[in-house]
Structure formats: C-alpha cells, structure tokens
XYZ file of C-alpha atoms in Angstrom:
418
model
C 39.669 47.710 22.364
C 40.170 44.843 19.895
C 42.591 43.162 22.276
C 40.038 43.365 25.053
C 37.382 41.785 22.843
C 39.744 38.983 21.814
C 40.583 38.255 25.442
C 36.896 38.082 26.289
C 36.284 35.588 23.457
C 39.205 33.406 24.563
C 37.979 33.536 28.167
C 34.497 32.493 27.050
C 35.826 29.540 25.014
C 38.077 28.331 27.859
C 35.266 28.543 30.381
C 32.948 26.638 28.009
C 35.498 23.841 27.602
C 36.062 23.634 31.339
C 32.303 23.574 31.959
C 31.840 20.851 29.358
C 34.603 18.756 30.899
C 33.120 19.160 34.361
C 29.656 18.270 32.988
C 31.096 15.142 31.395
C 32.683 13.808 34.563
C 30.367 14.952 37.320
C 26.738 14.524 38.220
C 24.338 11.603 38.599
C 24.264 9.506 35.377
C 20.805 8.144 36.201
C 19.351 11.635 36.527
C 21.010 12.758 33.293
C 19.817 9.589 31.538
C 16.237 10.228 32.635
C 16.469 13.839 31.422
C 17.775 12.632 28.045
C 14.898 10.148 27.763
C 12.413 12.936 28.379
C 14.054 15.074 25.724
C 13.897 12.200 23.233
C 10.217 11.470 23.878
C 9.451 15.190 23.590
C 10.899 15.221 20.076
C 14.245 16.830 20.945
C 16.277 13.811 19.904
C 19.454 15.607 18.829
C 19.838 17.175 22.289
C 19.045 13.813 23.885
C 21.627 12.022 21.736
C 24.303 14.580 22.646
C 23.665 13.945 26.337
C 23.674 10.150 25.882
C 26.959 10.224 23.923
C 28.485 12.370 26.672
C 27.390 9.867 29.324
C 28.821 6.930 27.384
C 32.263 8.568 27.310
C 32.295 8.244 31.091
C 30.220 5.053 31.377
C 30.827 3.023 28.163
C 29.296 -0.127 29.674
C 26.083 1.479 30.893
C 24.144 -0.717 28.440
C 20.706 0.758 29.028
C 22.044 4.151 27.940
C 23.689 2.714 24.820
C 20.609 0.673 23.945
C 18.372 3.727 24.280
C 20.789 5.776 22.157
C 20.600 3.050 19.498
C 16.806 3.196 19.638
C 16.824 6.946 19.000
C 19.056 6.392 15.975
C 16.601 3.769 14.741
C 13.654 6.154 15.175
C 15.531 8.683 13.027
C 16.141 6.091 10.304
C 19.890 5.797 11.053
C 19.640 2.002 11.050
C 23.334 1.241 10.457
C 24.429 3.467 13.332
C 21.736 1.926 15.543
C 22.860 -1.605 14.642
C 26.447 -0.780 15.579
C 25.382 0.342 19.075
C 22.993 -2.598 19.554
C 25.712 -5.105 18.608
C 28.063 -3.551 21.185
C 25.426 -4.065 23.879
C 24.564 -7.631 22.826
C 28.200 -8.721 22.597
C 28.830 -7.501 26.141
C 25.419 -8.275 27.621
C 23.752 -11.152 25.698
C 21.167 -11.582 28.490
C 19.658 -8.160 27.775
C 16.246 -9.203 26.435
C 15.000 -5.662 25.753
C 18.101 -4.922 23.667
C 17.496 -8.040 21.554
C 13.901 -6.999 20.834
C 14.915 -3.433 19.937
C 17.785 -4.659 17.744
C 15.526 -7.071 15.848
C 12.961 -4.323 15.299
C 15.746 -2.132 13.933
C 16.494 -4.793 11.309
C 12.806 -5.058 10.412
C 12.449 -1.291 10.031
C 15.546 -1.196 7.821
C 13.864 -3.795 5.558
C 16.414 -6.495 6.395
C 14.057 -9.345 7.400
C 16.586 -12.153 6.923
C 19.055 -10.406 9.225
C 16.210 -9.882 11.712
C 15.333 -13.578 11.573
C 18.953 -14.601 12.152
C 19.158 -12.235 15.121
C 15.863 -13.549 16.532
C 17.130 -17.131 16.452
C 20.283 -16.065 18.331
C 18.147 -14.288 20.915
C 15.955 -17.355 21.431
C 19.063 -19.338 22.373
C 19.179 -17.113 25.476
C 15.402 -16.639 25.923
C 13.658 -19.696 24.395
C 10.236 -18.772 25.833
C 10.328 -15.014 25.369
C 6.969 -13.963 23.960
C 8.344 -10.623 22.751
C 11.240 -12.223 20.879
C 8.962 -14.877 19.369
C 6.620 -12.145 18.150
C 9.357 -10.180 16.358
C 10.636 -13.486 14.947
C 7.172 -14.102 13.488
C 7.235 -10.652 11.876
C 10.670 -11.401 10.413
C 9.344 -14.678 8.990
C 6.363 -12.951 7.408
C 8.589 -10.239 5.909
C 10.842 -12.992 4.562
C 7.868 -14.310 2.549
C 7.231 -17.200 4.953
C 3.816 -16.395 6.479
C 3.114 -20.072 7.221
C 6.211 -20.219 9.461
C 5.126 -16.942 11.067
C 1.757 -18.475 11.926
C 3.460 -21.470 13.561
C 5.607 -19.115 15.644
C 2.567 -17.091 16.756
C 0.763 -20.299 17.716
C 3.756 -21.218 19.895
C 3.353 -17.869 21.698
C -0.335 -18.572 22.316
C 0.518 -22.048 23.614
C 2.678 -20.302 26.230
C 0.147 -17.565 26.955
C -3.277 -17.732 25.333
C -4.066 -14.246 26.674
C -1.307 -12.487 24.735
C -3.377 -9.818 22.948
C -0.557 -8.771 20.577
C -0.138 -12.381 19.437
C -3.892 -12.805 19.014
C -4.149 -9.686 16.852
C -1.122 -10.645 14.817
C -2.516 -14.135 14.231
C -5.715 -12.655 12.832
C -3.631 -10.418 10.548
C -1.637 -13.436 9.361
C -4.791 -15.439 8.698
C -5.935 -12.613 6.439
C -2.658 -12.563 4.531
C -2.741 -16.354 4.179
C -6.065 -16.227 2.359
C -4.404 -16.497 -1.037
C -7.607 -17.382 -2.869
C -10.801 -15.449 -3.469
C -14.011 -15.900 -5.395
C -16.355 -13.053 -6.157
C -19.435 -12.009 -8.040
C -20.655 -8.601 -9.116
C -23.821 -7.368 -10.757
C -24.797 -4.010 -12.217
C -27.560 -2.469 -14.269
C -27.617 0.585 -16.535
C -30.879 2.528 -16.738
C -31.248 4.888 -19.716
C -33.293 8.068 -19.873
C -34.354 7.229 -23.444
C -33.792 4.922 -26.407
C -32.459 1.820 -24.642
C -33.963 -0.775 -22.329
C -32.052 -1.517 -19.074
C -28.765 -3.345 -19.618
C -27.497 -5.971 -17.173
C -23.881 -6.920 -16.456
C -22.515 -9.801 -14.347
C -18.984 -10.948 -13.487
C -17.818 -14.132 -11.787
C -14.156 -14.165 -10.793
C -11.495 -16.268 -9.098
C -8.203 -14.744 -7.911
C -5.026 -16.280 -6.576
C -2.188 -14.409 -4.847
C 1.246 -15.903 -5.534
C 4.758 -14.822 -4.611
C 5.136 -13.623 -8.196
C 1.978 -11.509 -8.109
C -1.767 -12.010 -8.389
C -3.776 -13.714 -11.139
C -7.488 -13.089 -11.700
C -9.704 -15.136 -14.029
C -13.056 -13.556 -14.907
C -16.169 -14.600 -16.739
C -18.279 -11.644 -17.878
C -21.893 -11.979 -18.947
C -24.288 -9.273 -20.140
C -27.800 -8.910 -21.437
C -28.188 -6.012 -23.869
C -30.370 -5.238 -26.878
C -32.507 -8.278 -25.948
C -29.497 -10.495 -26.510
C -26.965 -12.297 -24.305
C -23.173 -12.291 -24.563
C -20.181 -13.625 -22.656
C -16.491 -12.845 -22.388
C -13.592 -14.622 -20.662
C -10.525 -12.666 -19.556
C -7.449 -12.980 -17.340
C -5.714 -10.186 -15.390
C -2.163 -10.603 -14.087
C -0.086 -8.322 -11.845
C 3.468 -9.742 -11.954
C 6.114 -8.316 -9.611
C 9.245 -7.228 -11.447
C 11.387 -5.464 -8.843
C 10.947 -3.552 -5.634
C 8.357 -0.863 -6.306
C 7.845 -2.026 -9.907
C 5.058 -4.280 -11.135
C 3.070 -4.819 -14.330
C -0.540 -5.217 -15.382
C -1.334 -7.686 -18.175
C -4.769 -8.537 -19.555
C -6.123 -10.784 -22.289
C -9.790 -11.390 -23.081
C -11.798 -13.282 -25.705
C -15.419 -13.341 -26.813
C -17.493 -14.689 -29.702
C -20.325 -12.254 -29.005
C -20.827 -8.935 -30.784
C -21.548 -7.436 -27.323
C -17.825 -7.633 -26.484
C -14.611 -7.156 -28.467
C -13.397 -10.339 -30.152
C -10.037 -9.841 -28.453
C -9.080 -7.492 -25.640
C -5.463 -6.898 -24.644
C -3.879 -4.638 -22.039
C -0.408 -3.977 -20.644
C 0.898 -1.390 -18.175
C 3.915 -0.764 -15.938
C 3.500 0.720 -12.439
C 6.399 2.340 -10.562
C 6.434 3.604 -6.974
C 8.158 6.938 -6.393
C 9.349 8.847 -3.313
C 6.877 10.829 -1.221
C 4.095 8.229 -1.701
C 3.646 8.817 -5.440
C 3.055 6.163 -8.100
C 3.063 6.461 -11.888
C 2.126 4.076 -14.679
C 2.205 3.893 -18.461
C 0.450 1.409 -20.714
C -2.017 0.653 -23.491
C -5.236 -1.221 -24.279
C -6.229 -2.841 -27.566
C -9.815 -3.727 -28.565
C -10.581 -5.747 -31.692
C -14.094 -5.417 -33.094
C -14.458 -5.109 -36.885
C -11.284 -3.050 -36.624
C -8.656 -2.751 -33.915
C -8.690 0.296 -31.651
C -5.567 1.094 -29.616
C -5.825 3.222 -26.485
C -2.818 4.697 -24.708
C -3.125 5.407 -21.015
C -1.246 5.934 -17.782
C -1.822 7.261 -14.310
C -0.423 9.420 -11.549
C -1.343 8.416 -7.982
C -0.604 9.916 -4.587
C -1.147 8.458 -1.104
C -1.578 11.038 1.643
C -2.618 9.815 5.085
C -5.701 7.623 4.642
C -6.482 9.167 1.258
C -5.533 8.247 -2.292
C -5.775 10.473 -5.374
C -5.214 9.351 -8.943
C -5.658 10.754 -12.419
C -5.858 8.565 -15.524
C -5.972 9.977 -19.072
C -6.854 8.039 -22.241
C -5.563 8.857 -25.737
C -7.226 7.127 -28.679
C -5.750 7.878 -32.131
C -8.096 7.873 -35.132
C -8.250 9.051 -38.728
C -9.907 12.304 -37.664
C -7.446 12.941 -34.829
C -6.806 11.755 -31.290
C -9.615 11.531 -28.773
C -8.660 12.514 -25.216
C -10.492 11.719 -21.995
C -9.604 11.497 -18.318
C -10.830 10.360 -14.923
C -9.964 11.767 -11.498
C -10.440 9.277 -8.662
C -10.407 9.791 -4.881
C -10.486 7.134 -2.151
C -10.808 7.570 1.599
C -9.659 4.461 3.462
C -10.776 3.436 6.939
C -9.319 0.312 8.596
C -7.476 -1.150 5.589
C -7.280 -1.266 1.790
C -10.561 -3.196 1.529
C -12.579 -0.601 3.447
C -13.014 2.728 1.692
C -15.291 5.287 0.071
C -14.567 6.363 -3.497
C -15.661 9.046 -5.888
C -14.608 9.346 -9.530
C -15.367 12.035 -12.092
C -14.489 11.956 -15.761
C -14.943 13.791 -19.024
C -14.466 12.647 -22.595
C -15.086 9.327 -24.281
C -12.954 6.214 -23.764
C -13.600 3.060 -25.847
C -12.324 0.949 -22.936
C -15.345 2.007 -20.880
C -17.862 2.050 -23.741
C -20.870 -0.266 -23.290
C -21.730 -0.817 -26.945
C -20.360 -2.556 -29.999
C -18.590 -0.121 -32.327
C -20.444 -1.606 -35.313
C -17.646 -0.479 -37.619
C -17.923 3.186 -36.568
C -14.807 3.324 -34.411
C -13.467 6.603 -35.787
C -16.770 8.437 -35.362
C -17.583 7.015 -31.957
C -14.309 7.921 -30.233
C -15.149 11.609 -30.711
C -18.359 11.387 -28.671
C -18.801 13.691 -25.698
C -19.348 12.236 -22.241
C -19.330 13.270 -18.588
C -19.676 10.949 -15.626
C -19.492 10.708 -11.856
C -19.375 7.494 -9.812
C -19.618 6.765 -6.095
C -18.578 3.573 -4.326
C -18.548 2.206 -0.800
C -16.594 -0.950 0.047
C -16.489 -2.755 3.392
C -15.594 -6.106 4.961
C -16.797 -8.402 7.693
C -15.055 -8.302 11.070
C -12.939 -11.322 10.117
C -12.019 -9.631 6.796
C -13.025 -12.833 5.020
C -16.047 -11.341 3.261
C -15.940 -8.102 1.286
C -18.884 -6.198 -0.162
C -19.204 -3.201 -2.426
C -21.936 -0.874 -3.646
C -21.668 1.457 -6.621
C -23.763 4.314 -8.016
C -22.952 6.167 -11.206
C -24.455 8.873 -13.395
C -23.319 9.557 -16.980
C -24.271 12.130 -19.593
C -23.502 10.466 -22.926
C -23.769 11.679 -26.522
C -25.846 9.298 -28.671
C -23.613 7.618 -31.254
C -26.292 7.437 -33.960
C -27.666 10.931 -33.172
C -24.659 13.259 -32.640
C -25.413 16.411 -30.691
C -28.106 14.718 -28.631
C -27.517 13.116 -25.244
C -29.078 10.651 -22.847
C -28.586 10.060 -19.131
C -27.343 6.719 -17.819
C -27.931 5.703 -14.183
C -25.767 2.783 -13.040
C -26.324 0.675 -9.926
C -24.049 -2.165 -8.814
C -23.246 -4.544 -5.970
C -20.327 -6.932 -5.444
C -19.257 -9.660 -3.011
C -15.983 -11.505 -2.474
C -14.997 -14.434 -0.250
C -11.336 -14.936 0.680
C -10.021 -18.358 1.691
C -6.785 -20.309 2.077
C-alpha cells in the first residue's frame, strides 16, 4: 500500500513539472500578460509576479512585461528589485518613455530624489519635451530641496501645454511651499464667572521657514488687572536628522504679567507606524524659578491625529501632575482641521496670572478644561484663519477650595508670502 502511495506522489510531481514546462513554453504571451495585469490590479500581486517571471523566461526582451513586473515590485516597496528590472529595460530600450517615468517614480518613492533627478535628466536627452518626464523631474527637484528649480521646470511644461492640469495643480502646490514667510495676529479674551474683569490677550508674529527649520518671532501683549504688559519671545524648530527635530524657546518681559524669563527645550522623534514622541522642559522665572518637565506621545491615523501631553512640576510640597489629550481631524491639508482638547490638573505654563511668590502653593491648584478650535484657509492657501472656544473650571489661588469658570474666545489670522 505504501509503495502505491509513493508511486502516486511521484506521478503527481512529474505531471506537475511537465505541466509547468508546457505552460512556460506554450500559449499566447499577450493573453497571459493581460491576465497577470488583471491579477495585479485586483490585489493578487504575488500570483501576477509569478506569471510575469514565467513569461520573461521565454521572452526576456518583452520590455512591457518586464517594466510592469518592475512596477509591481515598486508598489510592494521592493525598490531595489524594481530598479534592477527598470535598468534592464532602459539599457535595451532607451526610447521607452513609460519605463523612464515609472523608473523615476520608483526612485522618488524610495526616497532617493538625487538619483531620480539624475535619471530624469538622462530621460530628457531622449524626450526633451516630454511633459510626464518634466513633471517627475520637478518632483525630484522639490524633494532635493530645490523648489525654485522645480517651479521653473513646471513653468516649462506649461509653456509647452498651458492646459496640463497636473502641472497646474503642482504649480499651485509649489507656490504654497515657496511661501517661506508668514505674518499673523491673534486675539483672545477670558471671561470670568466671578472676581476678575475680562482679560485680553494679543499676539503679533512673524515666521520664516528655512532649510534648517522654522523660526518664529512673537510679540505678546495683554491687558489684565487694569494694567498692560508685553513679552517678546522666539520659537525655533531646528532639524537635526531624519525624523528628529527640536523645539527651542526663549522669552523676556519686564512686566509682572509675564515671567521675567521663559525658556523651553524639547526633542521630537518620529517612530514607525505613524507615532511620534517628545521629551523636554520649560522654565519660568518670576520671583522664583519654576521648572516644568513635559513630553508627548502622538499618533497619526488616516486624517486624524491624537496626542497626549503630561506636565510634571516639582515643588517643596511634592510634584504637581497635569495632562492634556488633544484630537485633530484634518480635511484638505495640515492647515485645515477641527480640534478638541481636554485637560485636568494645573500647569504653570498655561497659567494666566503672576505667581506673586506663591509658586509652591499655586502648582497644587485643581483645574479642568476643554477647548475647541476650527482652522481653515483660503482657496489659494495664502490666508489662514482660526477660531477658538474654551471653558475652564479653575480653583481660586487666594481662596483654595472655591472655583470660578473661565470662558475663552479667540480668533487668529495668518498671511503667507514669498
């Protein structure tokens, strides 16, 4: 019986090999190619790739098959394997425009913009007026930190064909990215349920985006306790390495409404699966210096962003702990979104009043808050507006155990320009 079973297995294996050999050398390659394409577009790429590899054993110079196989590798993130197949096609068929475009895109997707730019220039030697090749060249230039060159390339496409919609849309996107400067103003008011008159806050800012990161200069002005005060501060976000950047802040004031000196520093690191973490501190100097230790955990999922930020403030009577959970729902881009934030606990960084020498007592105050925001831009993305609404339940510093309500309203506007 065992012998019979073994013979059946051997017979099955032999017949399978014979069938595979016949399948490899017979049939219509065009029909098989079309079937493989359908499999690939239906998400069955492994089966499609097996069929394409089989075809290439019989027809190694069927360049459309090899180019499509390379594209499937690229879709799967196998960029090196895709590049190998694309180079074979381009070395043997340099007049294959579609293969050039696909190969350049493969370099862009693999985050090799300089290689993509070199390949685009080689392709243009064969197709100097190709709108598709010029467009991927522009993308390579932008990704190589040369957006001005990218804009020139896009303009050359539009000089050839002013009706090229892809070039028109990409030009608008480039114009947005080339607006390195921005000025903005924001205004808010706090309305108190008891004790205090309304308090007004204003900020005028100028920001500049550089290749090293962004710099923001701000002038803050407030009217509180029937008095006026001003503060000047600078925020910087230097790039350190891929996925790693810092936040630095320094501020000064000669008004008792603000800390004499404000300092902040934090490191932000991107992680796999769309996570980001940070760790840093803030320092506020009033009559005494208060140090606050903070960090954050953020997660991007689809068009949504979640983040949690705790604050730890050491004092003589112990460490005060507070935290804020923030959610954003983006629409068209990062400047268009709805936000909601909820927090509990007291944080001196967000406190509206002077400590008046009571730092250790004040950091143990109880507080709960919820804030809503809606931010949107003009069609050209040059103007950005924001509206904010917040409600806080705050323990009174000079009357512990008793609380007041704070209702905050705010608006902001920003203009971006080159």
